mmCIF file of C-alpha atoms in Angstrom:
data_model
loop_
_atom_site.group_PDB
_atom_site.id
_atom_site.type_symbol
_atom_site.label_atom_id
_atom_site.label_comp_id
_atom_site.label_asym_id
_atom_site.label_seq_id
_atom_site.Cartn_x
_atom_site.Cartn_y
_atom_site.Cartn_z
ATOM 1 C CA MET A 54 10.114 -24.286 -25.666
ATOM 2 C CA LYS A 55 10.810 -27.583 -23.937
ATOM 3 C CA THR A 56 13.348 -26.247 -21.506
ATOM 4 C CA GLU A 57 11.581 -23.072 -20.460
ATOM 5 C CA LYS A 58 10.658 -22.710 -16.841
ATOM 6 C CA ILE A 59 6.993 -23.265 -16.131
ATOM 7 C CA ASP A 60 6.492 -19.624 -15.084
ATOM 8 C CA ASP A 61 7.930 -18.402 -18.351
ATOM 9 C CA ILE A 62 5.423 -20.603 -20.133
ATOM 10 C CA LEU A 63 2.627 -19.210 -17.981
ATOM 11 C CA LYS A 64 3.725 -15.612 -18.550
ATOM 12 C CA TYR A 65 3.709 -16.054 -22.284
ATOM 13 C CA TYR A 66 0.939 -18.530 -22.995
ATOM 14 C CA VAL A 67 -1.742 -17.610 -20.431
ATOM 15 C CA PRO A 68 -2.211 -14.124 -21.942
ATOM 16 C CA SER A 69 -2.021 -15.408 -25.517
ATOM 17 C CA CYS A 70 -4.508 -18.188 -24.743
ATOM 18 C CA MET A 71 -6.969 -15.856 -23.013
ATOM 19 C CA ASP A 72 -6.626 -13.178 -25.699
ATOM 20 C CA LYS A 73 -7.735 -15.706 -28.307
ATOM 21 C CA VAL A 74 -10.555 -17.117 -26.173
ATOM 22 C CA VAL A 75 -11.901 -13.686 -25.251
ATOM 23 C CA ALA A 76 -11.672 -12.483 -28.873
ATOM 24 C CA TYR A 77 -13.701 -15.500 -29.957
ATOM 25 C CA GLU A 78 -16.247 -15.066 -27.159
ATOM 26 C CA THR A 79 -16.579 -11.349 -27.854
ATOM 27 C CA GLU A 80 -17.540 -12.190 -31.427
ATOM 28 C CA LYS A 81 -19.935 -14.915 -30.322
ATOM 29 C CA SER A 82 -21.537 -12.614 -27.771
ATOM 30 C CA LEU A 83 -22.766 -10.387 -30.613
ATOM 31 C CA GLU A 84 -25.142 -13.179 -31.575
ATOM 32 C CA MET A 85 -26.905 -12.974 -28.224
ATOM 33 C CA GLY A 86 -30.394 -11.551 -28.018
ATOM 34 C CA PRO A 87 -31.134 -8.378 -26.063
ATOM 35 C CA PRO A 88 -31.170 -8.635 -22.278
ATOM 36 C CA SER A 89 -34.385 -8.436 -20.259
ATOM 37 C CA GLU A 90 -35.956 -5.103 -19.334
ATOM 38 C CA GLU A 91 -35.528 -6.012 -15.683
ATOM 39 C CA TYR A 92 -31.787 -6.471 -16.134
ATOM 40 C CA LEU A 93 -31.431 -3.204 -18.049
ATOM 41 C CA GLU A 94 -33.341 -1.363 -15.348
ATOM 42 C CA LYS A 95 -31.176 -2.896 -12.614
ATOM 43 C CA MET A 96 -27.960 -2.071 -14.439
ATOM 44 C CA ASN A 97 -29.118 1.466 -15.218
ATOM 45 C CA ARG A 98 -29.793 2.017 -11.534
ATOM 46 C CA LEU A 99 -26.324 0.750 -10.698
ATOM 47 C CA VAL A 100 -24.711 3.000 -13.311
ATOM 48 C CA LYS A 101 -26.698 5.949 -11.997
ATOM 49 C CA ARG A 102 -25.534 5.260 -8.467
ATOM 50 C CA MET A 103 -21.936 4.959 -9.587
ATOM 51 C CA ARG A 104 -22.213 8.252 -11.465
ATOM 52 C CA TRP A 105 -23.311 9.903 -8.280
ATOM 53 C CA LYS A 106 -20.586 8.246 -6.243
ATOM 54 C CA GLU A 107 -17.903 9.162 -8.747
ATOM 55 C CA LYS A 108 -19.127 12.727 -8.837
ATOM 56 C CA TYR A 109 -18.504 13.123 -5.139
ATOM 57 C CA PHE A 110 -16.145 10.448 -4.017
ATOM 58 C CA ILE A 111 -14.230 8.954 -6.895
ATOM 59 C CA PRO A 112 -13.082 11.935 -8.920
ATOM 60 C CA VAL A 113 -11.166 9.677 -11.250
ATOM 61 C CA LYS A 114 -12.484 9.788 -14.769
ATOM 62 C CA THR A 115 -9.370 8.752 -16.578
ATOM 63 C CA SER A 116 -6.657 6.236 -15.936
ATOM 64 C CA GLN A 117 -4.049 8.979 -16.185
ATOM 65 C CA ARG A 118 -5.454 10.583 -13.114
ATOM 66 C CA ILE A 119 -4.937 7.434 -11.087
ATOM 67 C CA VAL A 120 -1.410 7.067 -12.341
ATOM 68 C CA SER A 121 -0.592 10.647 -11.449
ATOM 69 C CA ALA A 122 -2.127 10.467 -8.025
ATOM 70 C CA ILE A 123 0.403 11.290 -5.378
ATOM 71 C CA LEU A 124 0.465 9.203 -2.270
ATOM 72 C CA VAL A 125 0.829 11.617 0.592
ATOM 73 C CA PHE A 126 0.621 9.337 3.593
ATOM 74 C CA LEU A 127 -0.675 6.022 4.709
ATOM 75 C CA VAL A 128 -2.020 5.316 8.139
ATOM 76 C CA THR A 129 -3.933 2.410 9.540
ATOM 77 C CA ALA A 130 -6.402 2.530 12.321
ATOM 78 C CA THR A 131 -8.559 -0.037 13.970
ATOM 79 C CA VAL A 132 -12.195 0.864 14.192
ATOM 80 C CA LEU A 133 -14.776 -0.960 16.229
ATOM 81 C CA THR A 134 -18.247 -0.833 14.801
ATOM 82 C CA PHE A 135 -21.563 -2.297 15.842
ATOM 83 C CA SER A 136 -24.357 -3.544 13.664
ATOM 84 C CA VAL A 137 -28.010 -3.264 14.532
ATOM 85 C CA SER A 138 -28.556 -6.798 13.331
ATOM 86 C CA ALA A 139 -25.356 -8.473 14.423
ATOM 87 C CA ILE A 140 -24.770 -9.544 17.977
ATOM 88 C CA ARG A 141 -21.039 -9.800 17.582
ATOM 89 C CA ASN A 142 -18.829 -6.775 17.339
ATOM 90 C CA LYS A 143 -16.969 -6.121 14.149
ATOM 91 C CA VAL A 144 -13.417 -4.935 14.067
ATOM 92 C CA PHE A 145 -12.168 -3.278 10.934
ATOM 93 C CA GLU A 146 -8.720 -2.078 10.096
ATOM 94 C CA VAL A 147 -9.097 1.065 8.064
ATOM 95 C CA ILE A 148 -6.364 1.909 5.608
ATOM 96 C CA HIS A 149 -6.503 5.606 4.971
ATOM 97 C CA VAL A 150 -4.680 6.780 1.872
ATOM 98 C CA VAL A 151 -4.585 10.413 0.837
ATOM 99 C CA TYR A 152 -3.983 11.057 -2.835
ATOM 100 C CA GLU A 153 -3.598 14.370 -4.579
ATOM 101 C CA LYS A 154 -7.277 14.672 -5.501
ATOM 102 C CA TYR A 155 -9.065 12.233 -3.273
ATOM 103 C CA THR A 156 -8.834 10.170 -0.128
ATOM 104 C CA MET A 157 -9.508 6.461 -0.001
ATOM 105 C CA TYR A 158 -10.645 4.572 3.084
ATOM 106 C CA GLN A 159 -10.270 0.830 2.705
ATOM 107 C CA TYR A 160 -11.934 -1.366 5.293
ATOM 108 C CA GLU A 161 -10.448 -4.723 6.151
ATOM 109 C CA LEU A 162 -12.488 -6.919 8.458
ATOM 110 C CA GLN A 163 -10.297 -8.307 11.234
ATOM 111 C CA GLU A 164 -12.974 -10.149 13.191
ATOM 112 C CA GLY A 165 -16.737 -10.459 13.538
ATOM 113 C CA ASN A 166 -19.443 -10.566 10.948
ATOM 114 C CA VAL A 167 -20.661 -7.649 8.855
ATOM 115 C CA GLY A 168 -24.269 -8.661 9.455
ATOM 116 C CA LYS A 169 -27.284 -7.809 7.381
ATOM 117 C CA PHE A 170 -27.630 -4.444 5.689
ATOM 118 C CA VAL A 171 -30.313 -2.353 7.366
ATOM 119 C CA PRO A 172 -30.862 0.938 5.530
ATOM 120 C CA MET A 173 -31.826 4.137 7.278
ATOM 121 C CA TYR A 174 -34.272 6.739 6.058
ATOM 122 C CA PRO A 175 -34.686 10.417 6.871
ATOM 123 C CA THR A 176 -37.335 11.147 9.485
ATOM 124 C CA TYR A 177 -36.886 14.837 8.838
ATOM 125 C CA LEU A 178 -36.837 16.566 5.457
ATOM 126 C CA PRO A 179 -37.112 20.281 4.728
ATOM 127 C CA GLU A 180 -40.464 21.433 3.402
ATOM 128 C CA GLY A 181 -41.334 20.539 -0.176
ATOM 129 C CA TYR A 182 -39.025 17.563 -0.592
ATOM 130 C CA ARG A 183 -40.613 14.344 -1.870
ATOM 131 C CA GLU A 184 -39.115 10.950 -2.607
ATOM 132 C CA ARG A 185 -38.185 10.606 -6.264
ATOM 133 C CA THR A 186 -35.876 7.566 -6.304
ATOM 134 C CA MET A 187 -35.565 4.728 -3.864
ATOM 135 C CA ASP A 188 -33.162 2.019 -4.946
ATOM 136 C CA THR A 189 -32.264 -0.525 -2.309
ATOM 137 C CA GLY A 190 -29.944 -3.443 -2.990
ATOM 138 C CA ASP A 191 -28.490 -6.166 -0.775
ATOM 139 C CA ASN A 192 -25.828 -3.881 0.616
ATOM 140 C CA TYR A 193 -26.705 -0.382 -0.493
ATOM 141 C CA SER A 194 -29.501 2.136 -0.733
ATOM 142 C CA LEU A 195 -29.764 5.211 -2.945
ATOM 143 C CA GLN A 196 -32.452 7.713 -2.032
ATOM 144 C CA ASP A 197 -33.279 10.884 -3.884
ATOM 145 C CA TYR A 198 -35.592 13.554 -2.500
ATOM 146 C CA TYR A 199 -36.585 16.376 -4.805
ATOM 147 C CA ASN A 200 -38.241 19.744 -4.360
ATOM 148 C CA GLU A 201 -40.253 20.543 -7.490
ATOM 149 C CA THR A 202 -40.628 24.203 -6.588
ATOM 150 C CA THR A 203 -36.953 24.950 -6.080
ATOM 151 C CA GLY A 204 -35.533 22.215 -8.347
ATOM 152 C CA LYS A 205 -33.117 21.214 -5.596
ATOM 153 C CA SER A 206 -32.455 17.688 -4.412
ATOM 154 C CA ILE A 207 -31.068 15.757 -1.484
ATOM 155 C CA VAL A 208 -29.418 12.490 -2.453
ATOM 156 C CA ILE A 209 -28.480 9.922 0.176
ATOM 157 C CA ASP A 210 -26.217 6.995 -0.608
ATOM 158 C CA GLU A 211 -25.823 4.314 2.020
ATOM 159 C CA GLU A 212 -23.521 1.334 1.858
ATOM 160 C CA ARG A 213 -22.831 -1.511 4.259
ATOM 161 C CA ILE A 214 -19.172 -1.572 5.228
ATOM 162 C CA GLU A 215 -17.800 -4.996 4.364
ATOM 163 C CA ASP A 216 -14.375 -6.538 4.093
ATOM 164 C CA GLY A 217 -12.718 -4.768 1.192
ATOM 165 C CA THR A 218 -15.153 -1.848 1.030
ATOM 166 C CA ARG A 219 -13.533 1.269 -0.339
ATOM 167 C CA ILE A 220 -14.951 4.696 0.325
ATOM 168 C CA TYR A 221 -13.589 7.583 -1.718
ATOM 169 C CA GLU A 222 -13.848 11.207 -0.753
ATOM 170 C CA ASP A 223 -13.133 14.191 -2.893
ATOM 171 C CA ASN A 224 -10.267 16.357 -1.635
ATOM 172 C CA GLU A 225 -11.311 19.351 -3.660
ATOM 173 C CA PHE A 226 -13.853 20.975 -1.389
ATOM 174 C CA ILE A 227 -13.573 24.703 -0.834
ATOM 175 C CA THR A 228 -14.020 24.183 2.896
ATOM 176 C CA GLU A 229 -14.053 21.094 5.046
ATOM 177 C CA GLU A 230 -15.064 20.622 8.645
ATOM 178 C CA LYS A 231 -16.082 17.998 11.158
ATOM 179 C CA GLN A 232 -18.983 18.133 13.570
ATOM 180 C CA GLU A 233 -19.934 15.668 16.268
ATOM 181 C CA ARG A 234 -23.524 15.024 17.248
ATOM 182 C CA ASP A 235 -24.668 12.233 19.565
ATOM 183 C CA GLY A 236 -21.270 10.569 19.330
ATOM 184 C CA ILE A 237 -21.223 10.466 15.543
ATOM 185 C CA GLU A 238 -18.677 12.399 13.539
ATOM 186 C CA TYR A 239 -20.029 14.111 10.431
ATOM 187 C CA ARG A 240 -17.455 15.134 7.819
ATOM 188 C CA ILE A 241 -18.758 18.089 5.849
ATOM 189 C CA GLY A 242 -17.383 19.201 2.510
ATOM 190 C CA ILE A 243 -18.580 22.363 0.833
ATOM 191 C CA LYS A 244 -18.178 23.219 -2.828
ATOM 192 C CA GLU A 245 -19.506 26.243 -4.711
ATOM 193 C CA ASP A 246 -22.876 24.700 -5.399
ATOM 194 C CA GLU A 247 -22.954 21.489 -3.395
ATOM 195 C CA ILE A 248 -22.599 20.253 0.161
ATOM 196 C CA VAL A 249 -21.580 16.689 0.980
ATOM 197 C CA ILE A 250 -21.857 15.140 4.435
ATOM 198 C CA VAL A 251 -20.305 11.760 5.174
ATOM 199 C CA TRP A 252 -20.668 9.679 8.332
ATOM 200 C CA GLU A 253 -20.827 6.118 9.604
ATOM 201 C CA LYS A 254 -23.635 4.573 11.592
ATOM 202 C CA ASN A 255 -24.837 1.021 12.302
ATOM 203 C CA GLY A 256 -22.013 -0.435 10.222
ATOM 204 C CA ASN A 257 -22.987 1.604 7.160
ATOM 205 C CA SER A 258 -21.170 4.403 5.408
ATOM 206 C CA ILE A 259 -23.597 7.148 4.502
ATOM 207 C CA ALA A 260 -23.114 10.090 2.175
ATOM 208 C CA LEU A 261 -25.587 12.894 1.766
ATOM 209 C CA GLY A 262 -25.140 15.305 -1.110
ATOM 210 C CA SER A 263 -27.285 18.288 -1.973
ATOM 211 C CA ASP A 264 -27.412 21.503 -3.909
ATOM 212 C CA LEU A 265 -29.475 22.966 -1.096
ATOM 213 C CA MET A 266 -26.760 25.181 0.363
ATOM 214 C CA ASP A 267 -27.982 25.044 3.932
ATOM 215 C CA LYS A 268 -25.505 23.124 6.045
ATOM 216 C CA GLU A 269 -27.536 23.142 9.281
ATOM 217 C CA THR A 270 -30.667 21.799 7.578
ATOM 218 C CA LEU A 271 -28.703 19.057 5.852
ATOM 219 C CA LEU A 272 -26.998 18.137 9.115
ATOM 220 C CA GLN A 273 -30.405 17.832 10.721
ATOM 221 C CA VAL A 274 -31.538 15.505 7.915
ATOM 222 C CA ALA A 275 -28.401 13.420 8.470
ATOM 223 C CA ALA A 276 -28.703 13.317 12.249
ATOM 224 C CA GLU A 277 -32.348 12.294 12.141
ATOM 225 C CA MET A 278 -31.977 9.324 9.836
ATOM 226 C CA LYS A 279 -33.319 6.111 11.359
ATOM 227 C CA THR A 280 -34.023 2.513 10.450
ATOM 228 C CA LYS A 281 -37.641 1.643 9.736
ATOM 229 C CA MET B 112 -27.857 20.796 -11.007
ATOM 230 C CA LEU B 113 -27.325 17.556 -9.143
ATOM 231 C CA MET B 114 -30.238 15.825 -10.791
ATOM 232 C CA MET B 115 -29.299 17.241 -14.152
ATOM 233 C CA TYR B 116 -26.023 15.466 -13.728
ATOM 234 C CA LEU B 117 -27.736 12.208 -12.901
ATOM 235 C CA SER B 118 -30.012 12.325 -15.894
ATOM 236 C CA LEU B 119 -27.404 13.382 -18.414
ATOM 237 C CA ILE B 120 -26.787 11.038 -21.279
ATOM 238 C CA GLU B 121 -23.164 11.683 -21.834
ATOM 239 C CA ASP B 122 -20.930 10.785 -24.698
ATOM 240 C CA GLU B 123 -18.247 8.185 -24.205
ATOM 241 C CA GLY B 124 -15.612 10.711 -23.251
ATOM 242 C CA ASP B 125 -17.667 11.889 -20.310
ATOM 243 C CA GLN B 126 -18.745 8.495 -19.121
ATOM 244 C CA ILE B 127 -17.411 7.408 -15.798
ATOM 245 C CA LYS B 128 -15.098 4.424 -15.822
ATOM 246 C CA PHE B 129 -17.730 2.099 -14.408
ATOM 247 C CA GLU B 130 -20.084 3.040 -17.213
ATOM 248 C CA GLN B 131 -17.422 2.539 -19.862
ATOM 249 C CA ILE B 132 -16.753 -0.946 -18.515
ATOM 250 C CA TYR B 133 -20.459 -1.713 -18.486
ATOM 251 C CA HIS B 134 -20.975 -0.600 -22.077
ATOM 252 C CA ALA B 135 -17.852 -2.302 -23.351
ATOM 253 C CA TYR B 136 -18.076 -5.674 -21.620
ATOM 254 C CA SER B 137 -21.495 -6.465 -20.186
ATOM 255 C CA ARG B 138 -22.432 -8.391 -23.327
ATOM 256 C CA LEU B 139 -19.258 -10.493 -23.185
ATOM 257 C CA MET B 140 -19.809 -11.088 -19.487
ATOM 258 C CA ARG B 141 -23.414 -12.123 -20.102
ATOM 259 C CA TYR B 142 -22.230 -14.525 -22.797
ATOM 260 C CA ARG B 143 -19.603 -16.027 -20.466
ATOM 261 C CA ALA B 144 -22.105 -16.396 -17.623
ATOM 262 C CA TYR B 145 -24.640 -17.982 -19.979
ATOM 263 C CA GLN B 146 -22.066 -20.559 -21.094
ATOM 264 C CA ILE B 147 -21.858 -21.708 -17.489
ATOM 265 C CA LEU B 148 -25.435 -21.300 -16.325
ATOM 266 C CA LYS B 149 -27.385 -22.039 -19.529
ATOM 267 C CA ASP B 150 -30.094 -19.699 -18.278
ATOM 268 C CA GLU B 151 -30.492 -16.148 -19.521
ATOM 269 C CA TYR B 152 -31.991 -14.727 -16.337
ATOM 270 C CA LEU B 153 -29.376 -16.321 -14.116
ATOM 271 C CA ALA B 154 -26.681 -15.078 -16.484
ATOM 272 C CA GLU B 155 -28.062 -11.552 -16.102
ATOM 273 C CA ASP B 156 -28.019 -11.957 -12.326
ATOM 274 C CA ALA B 157 -24.418 -13.095 -12.510
ATOM 275 C CA VAL B 158 -23.421 -10.016 -14.516
ATOM 276 C CA HIS B 159 -25.174 -7.703 -12.078
ATOM 277 C CA GLN B 160 -23.485 -9.373 -9.105
ATOM 278 C CA ALA B 161 -20.141 -9.285 -10.890
ATOM 279 C CA PHE B 162 -20.479 -5.535 -11.410
ATOM 280 C CA LEU B 163 -21.230 -5.086 -7.710
ATOM 281 C CA LYS B 164 -17.977 -6.916 -6.980
ATOM 282 C CA ILE B 165 -16.041 -4.868 -9.506
ATOM 283 C CA ILE B 166 -16.938 -1.606 -7.762
ATOM 284 C CA ASN B 167 -14.268 -2.238 -5.137
ATOM 285 C CA SER B 168 -11.643 -3.022 -7.749
ATOM 286 C CA LEU B 169 -12.250 -0.031 -10.017
ATOM 287 C CA ASP B 170 -8.905 1.544 -9.237
ATOM 288 C CA LYS B 171 -7.150 -1.609 -10.414
ATOM 289 C CA ILE B 172 -8.611 -1.067 -13.858
ATOM 290 C CA VAL B 173 -6.201 1.374 -15.408
ATOM 291 C CA ASP B 174 -7.128 0.993 -19.059
ATOM 292 C CA VAL B 175 -10.744 0.062 -19.751
ATOM 293 C CA LYS B 176 -10.056 -1.113 -23.274
ATOM 294 C CA CYS B 177 -7.068 -3.385 -22.721
ATOM 295 C CA ASN B 178 -7.173 -7.183 -22.734
ATOM 296 C CA LYS B 179 -6.053 -7.279 -19.129
ATOM 297 C CA THR B 180 -9.344 -5.630 -18.149
ATOM 298 C CA LYS B 181 -11.338 -8.075 -20.276
ATOM 299 C CA HIS B 182 -9.614 -11.043 -18.643
ATOM 300 C CA PHE B 183 -10.231 -9.677 -15.173
ATOM 301 C CA LEU B 184 -13.934 -9.144 -15.861
ATOM 302 C CA VAL B 185 -14.319 -12.597 -17.392
ATOM 303 C CA VAL B 186 -12.725 -14.209 -14.329
ATOM 304 C CA VAL B 187 -14.985 -12.253 -11.973
ATOM 305 C CA VAL B 188 -18.195 -13.094 -13.826
ATOM 306 C CA GLU B 189 -17.112 -16.706 -14.260
ATOM 307 C CA ARG B 190 -16.561 -17.045 -10.534
ATOM 308 C CA VAL B 191 -19.944 -15.454 -9.736
ATOM 309 C CA ALA B 192 -21.646 -17.708 -12.297
ATOM 310 C CA ILE B 193 -20.066 -20.843 -10.811
ATOM 311 C CA ASP B 194 -21.202 -19.782 -7.338
ATOM 312 C CA LEU B 195 -24.712 -19.221 -8.694
ATOM 313 C CA TYR B 196 -24.600 -22.586 -10.423
ATOM 314 C CA ASN B 197 -23.670 -24.241 -7.134
ATOM 315 C CA LYS B 198 -26.488 -22.438 -5.366
ATOM 316 C CA GLU B 199 -29.029 -23.375 -8.026
ATOM 317 C CA HIS B 200 -27.962 -26.993 -7.849
ATOM 318 C CA LYS B 201 -28.108 -26.927 -4.065
ATOM 319 C CA ILE B 202 -24.395 -27.485 -3.715
ATOM 320 C CA GLY B 203 -24.038 -25.802 -0.363
ATOM 321 C CA SER B 204 -20.387 -26.376 0.319
ATOM 322 C CA VAL B 205 -18.831 -27.883 -2.717
ATOM 323 C CA SER B 206 -15.573 -29.671 -2.117
ATOM 324 C CA PHE B 207 -12.570 -28.641 -4.106
ATOM 325 C CA GLU B 208 -12.582 -31.975 -5.927
ATOM 326 C CA GLU B 209 -16.251 -31.572 -6.828
ATOM 327 C CA TYR B 210 -15.563 -28.053 -7.921
ATOM 328 C CA GLN B 211 -12.856 -29.281 -10.257
ATOM 329 C CA GLU B 212 -15.358 -31.603 -11.884
ATOM 330 C CA MET B 213 -17.229 -28.518 -12.995
ATOM 331 C CA ARG B 214 -14.173 -27.272 -14.787
ATOM 332 C CA HIS B 215 -15.521 -27.823 -18.214
ATOM 333 C CA LEU B 216 -18.920 -26.303 -17.594
ATOM 334 C CA GLY B 217 -19.717 -24.322 -20.666
ATOM 335 C CA GLU B 218 -16.471 -25.262 -22.235
ATOM 336 C CA ASN B 219 -17.758 -28.051 -24.371
ATOM 337 C CA GLU B 220 -17.088 -26.155 -27.542
ATOM 338 C CA ASP B 221 -13.910 -27.007 -29.345
ATOM 339 C CA MET B 222 -12.041 -23.843 -28.513
ATOM 340 C CA THR B 223 -8.815 -25.160 -29.978
ATOM 341 C CA GLU B 224 -10.189 -24.904 -33.450
ATOM 342 C CA LYS B 225 -12.652 -22.071 -32.989
ATOM 343 C CA ALA B 226 -10.345 -19.708 -31.131
ATOM 344 C CA GLY B 227 -7.218 -20.939 -32.889
ATOM 345 C CA LEU B 228 -5.371 -22.106 -29.790
ATOM 346 C CA ASN B 229 -2.027 -23.826 -30.163
ATOM 347 C CA GLU B 230 -1.128 -26.988 -28.199
ATOM 348 C CA VAL B 231 0.205 -25.202 -25.128
ATOM 349 C CA GLU B 232 -2.690 -22.737 -25.040
ATOM 350 C CA GLU B 233 -5.159 -25.587 -25.321
ATOM 351 C CA ILE B 234 -3.634 -27.338 -22.303
ATOM 352 C CA ILE B 235 -3.796 -24.082 -20.327
ATOM 353 C CA TYR B 236 -7.393 -23.483 -21.371
ATOM 354 C CA LYS B 237 -8.388 -26.968 -20.281
ATOM 355 C CA LEU B 238 -6.873 -26.612 -16.827
ATOM 356 C CA PRO B 239 -9.462 -26.858 -14.044
ATOM 357 C CA THR B 240 -11.112 -23.451 -13.523
ATOM 358 C CA PRO B 241 -9.755 -22.914 -9.969
ATOM 359 C CA TYR B 242 -6.210 -23.064 -11.349
ATOM 360 C CA ARG B 243 -6.859 -21.288 -14.611
ATOM 361 C CA GLU B 244 -8.574 -18.325 -12.951
ATOM 362 C CA LEU B 245 -5.563 -17.870 -10.663
ATOM 363 C CA PHE B 246 -3.160 -18.031 -13.593
ATOM 364 C CA VAL B 247 -5.246 -15.462 -15.477
ATOM 365 C CA LEU B 248 -5.299 -13.033 -12.556
ATOM 366 C CA LYS B 249 -1.591 -13.534 -11.906
ATOM 367 C CA PHE B 250 -0.130 -13.744 -15.393
ATOM 368 C CA CYS B 251 -2.619 -11.702 -17.437
ATOM 369 C CA CYS B 252 -3.644 -9.116 -14.868
ATOM 370 C CA GLY B 253 -0.449 -9.013 -12.802
ATOM 371 C CA TYR B 254 -2.218 -9.329 -9.447
ATOM 372 C CA GLU B 255 -0.435 -10.261 -6.234
ATOM 373 C CA ASN B 256 -1.788 -13.139 -4.163
ATOM 374 C CA LYS B 257 -3.319 -10.711 -1.675
ATOM 375 C CA GLU B 258 -5.251 -8.933 -4.431
ATOM 376 C CA ILE B 259 -6.399 -12.247 -5.911
ATOM 377 C CA SER B 260 -7.567 -13.252 -2.454
ATOM 378 C CA LYS B 261 -9.782 -10.154 -2.287
ATOM 379 C CA VAL B 262 -11.155 -10.556 -5.797
ATOM 380 C CA LEU B 263 -12.026 -14.239 -5.450
ATOM 381 C CA GLY B 264 -12.782 -14.286 -1.741
ATOM 382 C CA ILE B 265 -10.280 -17.098 -1.138
ATOM 383 C CA LYS B 266 -7.637 -17.214 1.585
ATOM 384 C CA GLU B 267 -4.118 -16.320 0.547
ATOM 385 C CA GLY B 268 -2.798 -19.662 1.800
ATOM 386 C CA THR B 269 -5.252 -21.505 -0.444
ATOM 387 C CA ILE B 270 -4.156 -19.397 -3.384
ATOM 388 C CA ARG B 271 -0.504 -20.271 -2.772
ATOM 389 C CA GLN B 272 -1.374 -23.973 -2.570
ATOM 390 C CA ARG B 273 -3.450 -23.847 -5.728
ATOM 391 C CA LEU B 274 -0.719 -22.033 -7.609
ATOM 392 C CA VAL B 275 1.771 -24.745 -6.659
ATOM 393 C CA ARG B 276 -0.707 -27.492 -7.557
ATOM 394 C CA GLY B 277 -1.719 -25.760 -10.768
ATOM 395 C CA ARG B 278 1.876 -25.429 -11.906
ATOM 396 C CA LYS B 279 2.402 -29.122 -11.177
ATOM 397 C CA ILE B 280 -0.686 -30.149 -13.148
ATOM 398 C CA LEU B 281 0.337 -27.942 -16.045
ATOM 399 C CA MET B 282 3.842 -29.368 -16.030
ATOM 400 C CA GLU B 283 2.491 -32.934 -16.065
ATOM 401 C CA GLU B 284 0.089 -32.132 -18.902
ATOM 402 C CA LEU B 285 2.836 -30.487 -20.938
ATOM 403 C CA LYS B 286 5.169 -33.400 -20.291
ATOM 404 C CA GLY B 287 2.439 -35.827 -21.322
ATOM 405 C CA ALA B 288 2.103 -33.975 -24.591
ATOM 406 C CA GLY B 289 5.859 -33.951 -25.078
ATOM 407 C CA LEU B 290 6.021 -30.190 -24.708
ATOM 408 C CA TYR B 291 8.091 -29.932 -21.540
ATOM 409 C CA GLU B 292 11.183 -31.522 -20.076
ATOM 410 C CA ASP B 293 12.681 -31.191 -16.609
ATOM 411 C CA GLY B 294 16.185 -30.195 -15.724
ATOM 412 C CA LYS B 295 17.348 -28.517 -18.873
ATOM 413 C CA ASP B 296 16.693 -24.975 -17.832
#
């Protein structure tokens, strides 16, 4: 052992050390009491949001699927965005990677400040839709509007774009199109029973998903979202 | 259909990766955070914040159940907990030297005996946290400096410096214990 290079020591002993420590701590953690209701509620909301995001944008349920993903191309683009709360402009480099099943957009902040997250809310909703869930965190907002009569819902997930933010989009839509309204590009994906619209505004990435199969109505909801 | 999906209680096989990680490790993460913060509510906050950080690293987690994943999660929650500790103790901008003094926060238990560490492992475990967390991410998780920089929110240059310094400290400690000699490799 004495003559091994320091990196060889690190490669061997760091994992063995941490395996033992984590095994011990895992056992000790079983002695802990239950967490607070508030924590459970917060974590459940986070899990629920991630379920929704994975359903539409991270179609990766198993590790095998990541491993088998095929990198088609990689492009970078510089995007200038403005925040409603920040005076300074923000410049992001967006790494755009297309895999077999999904596309990843990774944002890397080049200059400026991401500013404070200011969520937007729909000012127009089709008849019969009422708020069912409103979960707003420091940098995200999940809104769910539900129509009791039809059983259909409109779910809106908003996220502040920060350094390192990754947005995933499903590549498995039956049809895809882009529409521009008031200078904003809306990417629309249509599946058999769901429509997803994705766009960026005020430094946020917004995704609207619904089983209401009416593209024009959903686009109107998207276009008429505003800050309070 | 959409809401049915959201309200489904699925079995483990259908759980999304994020959910699997939450169910498998949130208790361990809460324990780790509590060891640093000594406050259950703050520990819960740390776990929640750690999970928000993990969202952007989900694709790096290939196998939920492997030790590599555990180590990564422990490092993330540990870092969040230390930041929270600093905030709670009004340490606005803690210097690196001050930060090092916190290295044994929550590590007052005799891990050598309890976890069965050998001499070398004990020296590694007792390294200051800023060095140990880098070694864990690099040598347990296989991360490049750029990835570590994203996970910990530290500049790449600082990471390089700390890795050099950490190796030096480790070498000195090992030498001091008679476990390492120069020039024979």
